[in-house]
Amino acid sequence: FCGARPGEQQPLQSMCDQRYRGALLLFLAGGAHSAWVAGAVSGRSRHGVALAERGGSGGAGRGASLCMVQTVAPGATPGAGRAAAPSTDAEGPPLPLTAGERFALDEKTMSPAALARREEQLERSYELCREITAHYSKTFFMGTRLFPPDKARAVWAVYAWCRRTDDIVDKPRADRTSLRTELTEWQRRLTDVWEGKPYDLIDLALADTVRKFPALTITPFEDMIKGMVMDLDQNRFETFEELYVYCYRVAGTVGLMTMPIMGTADGYTEEDALEPALALGVALQLTNILRDVGEDRHRQRIYIPQEDLRRFGVSEQALIKGVRSDKYVALLKFQIERAREWYKRAEEGVNMLSQEARLPVRASLDMYSSILDKIEANQYDNFEKRAYTTKWEKLALLPGAWLKTRPK
């Protein structure tokens, strides 16, 4: 179709020139079996992390170099009807390299054998990050497959770090004291990554990404950790302004993390694209909050601002019990409209991005915002019905996303 020899598999971004990409997207949306989503299974995540998607089902392939673990719901039978998930355990073994081999910035100082070992570890590291992204966020992973390979790998490395940060908070523990200790240690390891001293295999990919994209700063990564600490101390938000700070820390930060990787179009700077990038993170997190009301209420967590509950006459008790009254429906309509306003702000920044980044971001925006449509289609029942878009519905959105990114 695009000139590849039989049996060859090439990244989507390099398969076709500009003339053929639109046709390829139409072809895929028309029903072709896409390798982007093969083996992509959703996991659960309390936080949005822009884009960490929960729920769904599918199959996951096992990489030869990948340590896999099984997550089993209480009372379930291990291995019953669920694919194993890539391990994101922050307590994994350290890299099988000497301190000097782990990440030497000056490759000329490395022996050929040491360089070969490091390159082998890097390939394994990026593959593990890819598997983590594919397994835990179908929508985000599909969007990243539209990037050139080097940028896709970098974004997977960032996502894997975000996912691990999220999992530190979500894993069962006896008390919160140990969690604060773990987050402090996680912050120290993050600093080590920026100094070129990755601890384990997944850290290695992020350290390599930091080296390849020197405009990356540690600040948004540190802010995300602060967001996780915030989630420990706060399960109610009085105003939207309070919720915005939380949304920025756990989701908006991802836009800042990935901006130096995506790059900007001629005539625009990262500063120009900053506000739309933050807006997209907020929009995605607001979508997560509305989608997950049913799950969060079982943990006695309410992310919808208290001022909005009072405004629409919805009590906490009614929300926790899952009462879908007319007042609750009116509240949801207001929250959905607010989320869409943030998506509109984000749309303004898509064409500020480099040409190769516009389609992945636009596609992710359209796919994720469609969850709001699903909540409406479910008659605003987000207590018992989970809003999600299917694989084929996502593929059907690609032609429109492509057209929206064309020069006018």
CSV table of C-alpha atoms in Angstrom, one decimal:
chain,number,residue,atom,x,y,z
A,1,PHE,CA,0.0,0.0,0.0
A,2,CYS,CA,2.8,2.4,0.8
A,3,GLY,CA,5.7,0.8,-1.0
A,4,ALA,CA,6.9,-1.6,1.8
A,5,ARG,CA,8.2,-5.0,0.8
A,6,PRO,CA,6.0,-8.0,1.6
A,7,GLY,CA,6.4,-8.9,5.3
A,8,GLU,CA,7.9,-5.6,6.3
A,9,GLN,CA,6.4,-3.6,9.1
A,10,GLN,CA,7.2,0.1,9.2
A,11,PRO,CA,6.1,2.8,11.7
A,12,LEU,CA,2.9,4.5,10.6
A,13,GLN,CA,4.6,7.9,10.4
A,14,SER,CA,7.3,6.7,8.0
A,15,MET,CA,5.1,4.4,5.9
A,16,CYS,CA,3.7,7.0,3.6
A,17,ASP,CA,4.4,10.5,2.5
A,18,GLN,CA,2.0,13.4,3.1
A,19,ARG,CA,-0.1,12.5,0.0
A,20,TYR,CA,-1.0,9.0,1.3
A,21,ARG,CA,-1.5,9.4,5.0
A,22,GLY,CA,-5.1,10.5,4.7
A,23,ALA,CA,-5.9,7.5,2.6
A,24,LEU,CA,-4.2,5.2,5.0
A,25,LEU,CA,-6.2,6.5,7.9
A,26,LEU,CA,-9.4,6.1,6.0
A,27,PHE,CA,-8.3,2.6,5.1
A,28,LEU,CA,-7.7,1.8,8.8
A,29,ALA,CA,-10.9,3.4,10.0
A,30,GLY,CA,-12.8,1.3,7.4
A,31,GLY,CA,-12.1,-1.9,9.2
A,32,ALA,CA,-8.4,-2.9,8.8
A,33,HIS,CA,-7.0,-4.9,11.7
A,34,SER,CA,-4.6,-2.4,13.2
A,35,ALA,CA,-1.4,-3.3,14.9
A,36,TRP,CA,-1.6,-0.2,17.0
A,37,VAL,CA,-4.1,-1.8,19.3
A,38,ALA,CA,-3.1,-5.4,19.2
A,39,GLY,CA,-2.5,-6.5,22.7
A,40,ALA,CA,-3.5,-3.2,24.2
A,41,VAL,CA,-5.4,-3.8,27.4
A,42,SER,CA,-6.6,-1.2,29.8
A,43,GLY,CA,-5.7,-1.2,33.4
A,44,ARG,CA,-7.0,0.7,36.4
A,45,SER,CA,-5.7,4.0,37.7
A,46,ARG,CA,-7.0,6.4,40.2
A,47,HIS,CA,-5.4,9.3,38.6
A,48,GLY,CA,-5.7,10.5,35.1
A,49,VAL,CA,-2.1,10.9,34.3
A,50,ALA,CA,-3.4,12.6,31.2
A,51,LEU,CA,-4.3,9.7,29.8
A,52,ALA,CA,-4.2,6.6,31.9
A,53,GLU,CA,-7.3,4.8,30.8
A,54,ARG,CA,-9.0,2.2,33.0
A,55,GLY,CA,-11.4,-0.6,32.2
A,56,GLY,CA,-11.8,-2.5,28.9
A,57,SER,CA,-10.5,-5.8,27.8
A,58,GLY,CA,-8.3,-7.5,25.3
A,59,GLY,CA,-5.2,-9.6,24.9
A,60,ALA,CA,-1.6,-8.7,25.8
A,61,GLY,CA,1.4,-10.2,24.3
A,62,ARG,CA,4.4,-11.2,26.4
A,63,GLY,CA,7.7,-9.8,25.5
A,64,ALA,CA,10.6,-12.2,25.9
A,65,SER,CA,12.5,-9.8,28.1
A,66,LEU,CA,9.5,-8.6,30.0
A,67,CYS,CA,8.7,-9.5,33.6
A,68,MET,CA,4.9,-10.0,33.8
A,69,VAL,CA,2.7,-10.0,36.9
A,70,GLN,CA,-0.9,-11.0,37.3
A,71,THR,CA,-3.3,-8.7,39.1
A,72,VAL,CA,-6.3,-10.5,40.6
A,73,ALA,CA,-9.4,-8.9,42.0
A,74,PRO,CA,-10.5,-10.0,45.5
A,75,GLY,CA,-12.3,-13.3,45.2
A,76,ALA,CA,-11.3,-13.9,41.6
A,77,THR,CA,-9.4,-16.9,40.3
A,78,PRO,CA,-5.8,-16.1,39.2
A,79,GLY,CA,-5.5,-16.3,35.4
A,80,ALA,CA,-9.2,-16.4,34.8
A,81,GLY,CA,-10.1,-14.4,31.7
A,82,ARG,CA,-7.4,-11.7,32.2
A,83,ALA,CA,-4.1,-11.1,30.5
A,84,ALA,CA,-1.1,-10.6,32.6
A,85,ALA,CA,0.0,-7.0,33.1
A,86,PRO,CA,3.5,-5.6,32.6
A,87,SER,CA,5.1,-5.0,35.9
A,88,THR,CA,5.5,-1.4,37.0
A,89,ASP,CA,7.0,-2.3,40.4
A,90,ALA,CA,9.3,0.4,41.6
A,91,GLU,CA,11.1,-2.2,43.7
A,92,GLY,CA,12.4,-4.0,40.6
A,93,PRO,CA,16.0,-5.2,40.4
A,94,PRO,CA,18.7,-2.7,39.6
A,95,LEU,CA,20.3,-2.7,36.1
A,96,PRO,CA,22.8,-5.5,35.6
A,97,LEU,CA,25.5,-3.0,34.7
A,98,THR,CA,28.3,-1.4,36.6
A,99,ALA,CA,27.7,2.2,37.9
A,100,GLY,CA,29.9,3.5,35.0
A,101,GLU,CA,28.1,1.5,32.4
A,102,ARG,CA,24.6,2.4,33.4
A,103,PHE,CA,24.5,5.7,31.6
A,104,ALA,CA,27.8,7.2,30.4
A,105,LEU,CA,27.0,10.5,28.7
A,106,ASP,CA,30.2,10.3,26.8
A,107,GLU,CA,30.0,7.1,24.7
A,108,LYS,CA,33.5,7.5,23.6
A,109,THR,CA,34.7,6.5,27.0
A,110,MET,CA,32.8,3.2,26.9
A,111,SER,CA,34.4,0.0,25.8
A,112,PRO,CA,32.7,-1.7,22.8
A,113,ALA,CA,31.4,-4.5,25.1
A,114,ALA,CA,30.0,-2.0,27.6
A,115,LEU,CA,28.4,0.0,24.8
A,116,ALA,CA,26.8,-3.1,23.4
A,117,ARG,CA,25.4,-4.1,26.8
A,118,ARG,CA,24.0,-0.6,27.3
A,119,GLU,CA,22.3,-0.6,23.9
A,120,GLU,CA,20.8,-4.0,24.5
A,121,GLN,CA,19.4,-2.7,27.9
A,122,LEU,CA,18.1,0.4,26.2
A,123,GLU,CA,16.2,-1.6,23.6
A,124,ARG,CA,14.7,-3.8,26.4
A,125,SER,CA,13.9,-0.7,28.4
A,126,TYR,CA,12.0,1.1,25.6
A,127,GLU,CA,10.1,-2.1,24.7
A,128,LEU,CA,9.0,-2.5,28.4
A,129,CYS,CA,7.8,1.1,28.3
A,130,ARG,CA,5.9,0.5,25.1
A,131,GLU,CA,4.2,-2.6,26.7
A,132,ILE,CA,3.3,-0.7,29.8
A,133,THR,CA,1.7,2.1,27.7
A,134,ALA,CA,-0.1,-0.3,25.4
A,135,HIS,CA,-1.5,-2.3,28.4
A,136,TYR,CA,-2.7,0.5,30.6
A,137,SER,CA,-3.9,3.2,28.2
A,138,LYS,CA,-5.4,2.1,24.9
A,139,THR,CA,-6.4,5.6,23.8
A,140,PHE,CA,-3.1,7.2,24.6
A,141,PHE,CA,-1.1,4.4,23.0
A,142,MET,CA,-3.0,4.6,19.8
A,143,GLY,CA,-2.2,8.3,19.6
A,144,THR,CA,1.5,7.7,20.2
A,145,ARG,CA,1.7,5.2,17.3
A,146,LEU,CA,1.2,8.2,15.0
A,147,PHE,CA,4.5,9.8,16.2
A,148,PRO,CA,7.9,9.1,14.5
A,149,PRO,CA,9.6,6.2,16.3
A,150,ASP,CA,12.1,8.3,18.3
A,151,LYS,CA,9.4,10.5,19.6
A,152,ALA,CA,7.0,7.6,20.3
A,153,ARG,CA,9.7,5.9,22.3
A,154,ALA,CA,10.3,9.0,24.3
A,155,VAL,CA,6.7,9.5,25.1
A,156,TRP,CA,6.4,5.8,26.2
A,157,ALA,CA,9.3,6.4,28.6
A,158,VAL,CA,7.5,9.4,30.1
A,159,TYR,CA,4.2,7.5,30.3
A,160,ALA,CA,5.8,4.5,32.0
A,161,TRP,CA,7.3,6.8,34.7
A,162,CYS,CA,3.9,8.4,35.2
A,163,ARG,CA,2.2,5.0,35.5
A,164,ARG,CA,4.8,3.8,38.0
A,165,THR,CA,4.2,7.0,40.1
A,166,ASP,CA,0.5,6.3,40.1
A,167,ASP,CA,0.9,2.7,41.0
A,168,ILE,CA,3.0,3.6,44.1
A,169,VAL,CA,0.0,5.4,45.4
A,170,ASP,CA,-2.6,2.8,44.4
A,171,LYS,CA,-0.9,-0.4,45.6
A,172,PRO,CA,-2.3,-1.9,48.9
A,173,ARG,CA,-0.5,-1.0,52.1
A,174,ALA,CA,-1.0,-1.1,55.8
A,175,ASP,CA,-0.6,2.6,56.4
A,176,ARG,CA,0.1,5.9,54.7
A,177,THR,CA,3.4,6.5,56.5
A,178,SER,CA,5.2,4.0,54.2
A,179,LEU,CA,3.7,5.7,51.2
A,180,ARG,CA,5.1,9.0,52.1
A,181,THR,CA,8.5,7.3,52.5
A,182,GLU,CA,8.2,5.7,49.1
A,183,LEU,CA,7.3,8.9,47.4
A,184,THR,CA,10.3,10.6,49.0
A,185,GLU,CA,12.5,7.8,47.7
A,186,TRP,CA,10.8,8.1,44.3
A,187,GLN,CA,11.7,11.8,44.2
A,188,ARG,CA,15.3,10.9,44.9
A,189,ARG,CA,15.4,8.4,42.1
A,190,LEU,CA,13.9,11.0,39.8
A,191,THR,CA,16.8,13.3,40.6
A,192,ASP,CA,19.2,10.5,39.9
A,193,VAL,CA,17.6,10.0,36.5
A,194,TRP,CA,18.2,13.6,35.6
A,195,GLU,CA,21.8,13.1,36.7
A,196,GLY,CA,22.2,10.2,34.3
A,197,LYS,CA,22.0,7.5,37.0
A,198,PRO,CA,19.0,5.3,36.4
A,199,TYR,CA,18.3,2.6,39.0
A,200,ASP,CA,16.5,0.0,37.0
A,201,LEU,CA,15.5,-0.9,33.5
A,202,ILE,CA,12.5,1.4,33.1
A,203,ASP,CA,14.4,4.3,34.6
A,204,LEU,CA,17.0,3.8,31.8
A,205,ALA,CA,14.6,4.7,29.0
A,206,LEU,CA,13.6,8.0,30.8
A,207,ALA,CA,17.3,8.8,31.4
A,208,ASP,CA,18.0,8.3,27.7
A,209,THR,CA,15.0,10.5,26.8
A,210,VAL,CA,16.3,13.3,29.1
A,211,ARG,CA,19.6,13.1,27.3
A,212,LYS,CA,18.1,13.1,23.8
A,213,PHE,CA,15.6,15.9,24.6
A,214,PRO,CA,17.6,18.3,26.8
A,215,ALA,CA,14.8,20.8,26.9
A,216,LEU,CA,13.0,18.4,29.2
A,217,THR,CA,12.9,19.8,32.8
A,218,ILE,CA,12.4,17.9,36.0
A,219,THR,CA,9.8,20.4,37.4
A,220,PRO,CA,6.6,18.8,36.0
A,221,PHE,CA,7.7,15.4,37.1
A,222,GLU,CA,8.2,16.8,40.6
A,223,ASP,CA,4.8,18.5,40.5
A,224,MET,CA,3.2,15.1,39.6
A,225,ILE,CA,4.7,13.6,42.7
A,226,LYS,CA,3.2,16.5,44.7
A,227,GLY,CA,-0.1,15.7,43.1
A,228,MET,CA,0.1,12.2,44.5
A,229,VAL,CA,0.9,13.5,47.9
A,230,MET,CA,-2.1,15.8,47.5
A,231,ASP,CA,-4.3,12.8,46.9
A,232,LEU,CA,-3.3,11.3,50.2
A,233,ASP,CA,-4.4,14.3,52.2
A,234,GLN,CA,-7.5,15.4,50.2
A,235,ASN,CA,-10.6,13.6,49.0
A,236,ARG,CA,-12.9,16.6,48.7
A,237,PHE,CA,-12.4,19.8,46.8
A,238,GLU,CA,-14.3,22.9,47.9
A,239,THR,CA,-14.0,24.9,44.7
A,240,PHE,CA,-13.0,24.4,41.1
A,241,GLU,CA,-9.9,26.4,41.7
A,242,GLU,CA,-8.8,23.7,44.2
A,243,LEU,CA,-9.6,21.0,41.7
A,244,TYR,CA,-7.7,22.8,39.0
A,245,VAL,CA,-4.5,22.6,41.1
A,246,TYR,CA,-5.0,18.8,41.5
A,247,CYS,CA,-5.8,18.4,37.7
A,248,TYR,CA,-2.6,20.3,36.8
A,249,ARG,CA,-0.4,18.2,39.1
A,250,VAL,CA,-1.7,14.8,38.1
A,251,ALA,CA,-2.5,15.4,34.4
A,252,GLY,CA,-1.6,18.9,33.2
A,253,THR,CA,2.0,18.1,34.0
A,254,VAL,CA,2.1,15.5,31.2
A,255,GLY,CA,1.7,18.2,28.7
A,256,LEU,CA,4.7,20.0,30.0
A,257,MET,CA,6.6,16.7,30.1
A,258,THR,CA,5.9,15.9,26.5
A,259,MET,CA,6.1,19.4,24.9
A,260,PRO,CA,9.9,19.4,24.4
A,261,ILE,CA,9.5,15.9,22.7
A,262,MET,CA,6.7,17.0,20.4
A,263,GLY,CA,8.2,20.3,19.4
A,264,THR,CA,6.4,23.4,18.0
A,265,ALA,CA,5.6,24.7,14.5
A,266,ASP,CA,7.5,27.5,12.8
A,267,GLY,CA,6.5,30.8,14.3
A,268,TYR,CA,5.5,29.4,17.7
A,269,THR,CA,7.4,28.8,20.9
A,270,GLU,CA,6.8,26.3,23.7
A,271,GLU,CA,5.6,29.2,25.7
A,272,ASP,CA,2.9,29.9,23.1
A,273,ALA,CA,1.7,26.3,23.3
A,274,LEU,CA,2.0,26.0,27.1
A,275,GLU,CA,-1.6,27.1,28.0
A,276,PRO,CA,-3.3,24.8,25.5
A,277,ALA,CA,-1.2,21.9,26.6
A,278,LEU,CA,-2.2,22.5,30.2
A,279,ALA,CA,-5.8,22.9,29.1
A,280,LEU,CA,-5.7,19.5,27.5
A,281,GLY,CA,-4.4,17.9,30.7
A,282,VAL,CA,-7.2,19.5,32.7
A,283,ALA,CA,-9.8,18.4,30.1
A,284,LEU,CA,-8.6,14.8,30.2
A,285,GLN,CA,-8.6,14.7,34.0
A,286,LEU,CA,-12.1,16.2,34.2
A,287,THR,CA,-13.2,13.5,31.8
A,288,ASN,CA,-11.6,10.9,34.0
A,289,ILE,CA,-13.4,12.3,37.1
A,290,LEU,CA,-16.8,12.2,35.4
A,291,ARG,CA,-16.2,8.7,34.0
A,292,ASP,CA,-15.1,7.3,37.3
A,293,VAL,CA,-17.7,8.7,39.7
A,294,GLY,CA,-19.1,5.3,40.2
A,295,GLU,CA,-15.8,3.8,41.2
A,296,ASP,CA,-14.6,6.7,43.3
A,297,ARG,CA,-17.8,6.8,45.4
A,298,HIS,CA,-17.0,3.3,46.7
A,299,ARG,CA,-13.7,4.7,48.0
A,300,GLN,CA,-15.6,7.7,49.6
A,301,ARG,CA,-13.8,10.0,47.2
A,302,ILE,CA,-15.7,12.9,45.6
A,303,TYR,CA,-13.8,15.0,43.0
A,304,ILE,CA,-16.7,17.1,41.8
A,305,PRO,CA,-16.4,20.5,43.7
A,306,GLN,CA,-18.5,20.9,46.8
A,307,GLU,CA,-19.7,24.3,45.6
A,308,ASP,CA,-21.2,22.6,42.5
A,309,LEU,CA,-22.9,20.0,44.6
A,310,ARG,CA,-24.5,22.7,46.7
A,311,ARG,CA,-25.4,24.8,43.6
A,312,PHE,CA,-27.4,21.9,42.1
A,313,GLY,CA,-28.8,20.6,45.4
A,314,VAL,CA,-27.0,17.2,45.3
A,315,SER,CA,-25.9,15.9,48.7
A,316,GLU,CA,-22.8,13.9,49.3
A,317,GLN,CA,-25.0,11.1,50.7
A,318,ALA,CA,-27.0,10.9,47.5
A,319,LEU,CA,-23.9,10.8,45.4
A,320,ILE,CA,-22.3,8.1,47.5
A,321,LYS,CA,-25.5,6.1,47.3
A,322,GLY,CA,-25.6,6.5,43.5
A,323,VAL,CA,-29.0,8.4,43.3
A,324,ARG,CA,-29.4,9.5,39.7
A,325,SER,CA,-32.0,12.3,40.2
A,326,ASP,CA,-32.9,15.2,38.0
A,327,LYS,CA,-30.7,17.3,40.1
A,328,TYR,CA,-27.7,15.0,39.6
A,329,VAL,CA,-28.3,14.9,35.8
A,330,ALA,CA,-28.3,18.7,35.8
A,331,LEU,CA,-25.0,18.7,37.7
A,332,LEU,CA,-23.5,16.3,35.3
A,333,LYS,CA,-24.6,18.3,32.3
A,334,PHE,CA,-22.8,21.3,33.8
A,335,GLN,CA,-19.6,19.3,34.5
A,336,ILE,CA,-19.6,17.9,30.9
A,337,GLU,CA,-20.0,21.4,29.5
A,338,ARG,CA,-17.1,22.6,31.6
A,339,ALA,CA,-14.9,19.8,30.4
A,340,ARG,CA,-15.7,20.6,26.8
A,341,GLU,CA,-14.7,24.2,27.4
A,342,TRP,CA,-11.3,23.0,28.4
A,343,TYR,CA,-11.1,20.8,25.3
A,344,LYS,CA,-11.9,23.9,23.2
A,345,ARG,CA,-9.0,25.7,24.8
A,346,ALA,CA,-6.7,22.8,24.1
A,347,GLU,CA,-7.8,22.7,20.4
A,348,GLU,CA,-6.3,26.2,19.9
A,349,GLY,CA,-2.8,24.8,20.5
A,350,VAL,CA,-2.9,21.8,18.2
A,351,ASN,CA,-1.6,23.7,15.1
A,352,MET,CA,1.1,25.3,17.3
A,353,LEU,CA,2.7,21.9,17.5
A,354,SER,CA,5.2,20.5,15.0
A,355,GLN,CA,3.5,18.9,12.0
A,356,GLU,CA,4.4,15.4,13.1
A,357,ALA,CA,2.8,16.0,16.5
A,358,ARG,CA,-0.5,17.5,15.5
A,359,LEU,CA,-2.3,14.3,14.4
A,360,PRO,CA,-1.3,12.2,17.5
A,361,VAL,CA,-2.5,15.0,19.8
A,362,ARG,CA,-5.6,15.8,17.8
A,363,ALA,CA,-6.6,12.1,17.6
A,364,SER,CA,-6.0,11.7,21.4
A,365,LEU,CA,-8.1,14.8,22.1
A,366,ASP,CA,-11.0,13.6,19.9
A,367,MET,CA,-10.9,10.0,21.2
A,368,TYR,CA,-10.9,11.0,24.9
A,369,SER,CA,-13.5,13.8,24.6
A,370,SER,CA,-15.8,11.2,23.0
A,371,ILE,CA,-16.1,9.6,26.5
A,372,LEU,CA,-18.3,12.6,27.4
A,373,ASP,CA,-20.6,11.7,24.5
A,374,LYS,CA,-20.8,8.2,25.9
A,375,ILE,CA,-21.8,9.5,29.4
A,376,GLU,CA,-24.7,11.3,27.7
A,377,ALA,CA,-25.6,8.3,25.6
A,378,ASN,CA,-25.8,6.3,28.9
A,379,GLN,CA,-28.4,8.7,30.1
A,380,TYR,CA,-25.9,10.3,32.6
A,381,ASP,CA,-25.7,7.0,34.5
A,382,ASN,CA,-22.0,7.0,35.5
A,383,PHE,CA,-22.8,5.1,38.7
A,384,GLU,CA,-23.5,1.7,37.1
A,385,LYS,CA,-22.5,2.2,33.5
A,386,ARG,CA,-18.9,2.8,32.4
A,387,ALA,CA,-18.4,5.2,29.5
A,388,TYR,CA,-15.9,4.1,27.0
A,389,THR,CA,-15.3,4.1,23.2
A,390,THR,CA,-14.5,0.9,21.4
A,391,LYS,CA,-11.4,0.3,19.3
A,392,TRP,CA,-13.3,0.7,16.1
A,393,GLU,CA,-15.0,3.9,17.2
A,394,LYS,CA,-11.6,5.3,17.9
A,395,LEU,CA,-10.3,4.3,14.5
A,396,ALA,CA,-13.4,5.9,12.9
A,397,LEU,CA,-12.4,9.2,14.5
A,398,LEU,CA,-9.0,9.3,12.8
A,399,PRO,CA,-10.0,10.6,9.4
A,400,GLY,CA,-11.7,13.6,11.0
A,401,ALA,CA,-8.7,14.2,13.2
A,402,TRP,CA,-6.4,14.1,10.2
A,403,LEU,CA,-8.6,16.6,8.3
A,404,LYS,CA,-8.6,19.0,11.3
A,405,THR,CA,-4.8,19.1,11.2
A,406,ARG,CA,-4.4,20.0,7.5
A,407,PRO,CA,-3.3,23.5,6.6
A,408,LYS,CA,-6.2,25.8,5.8
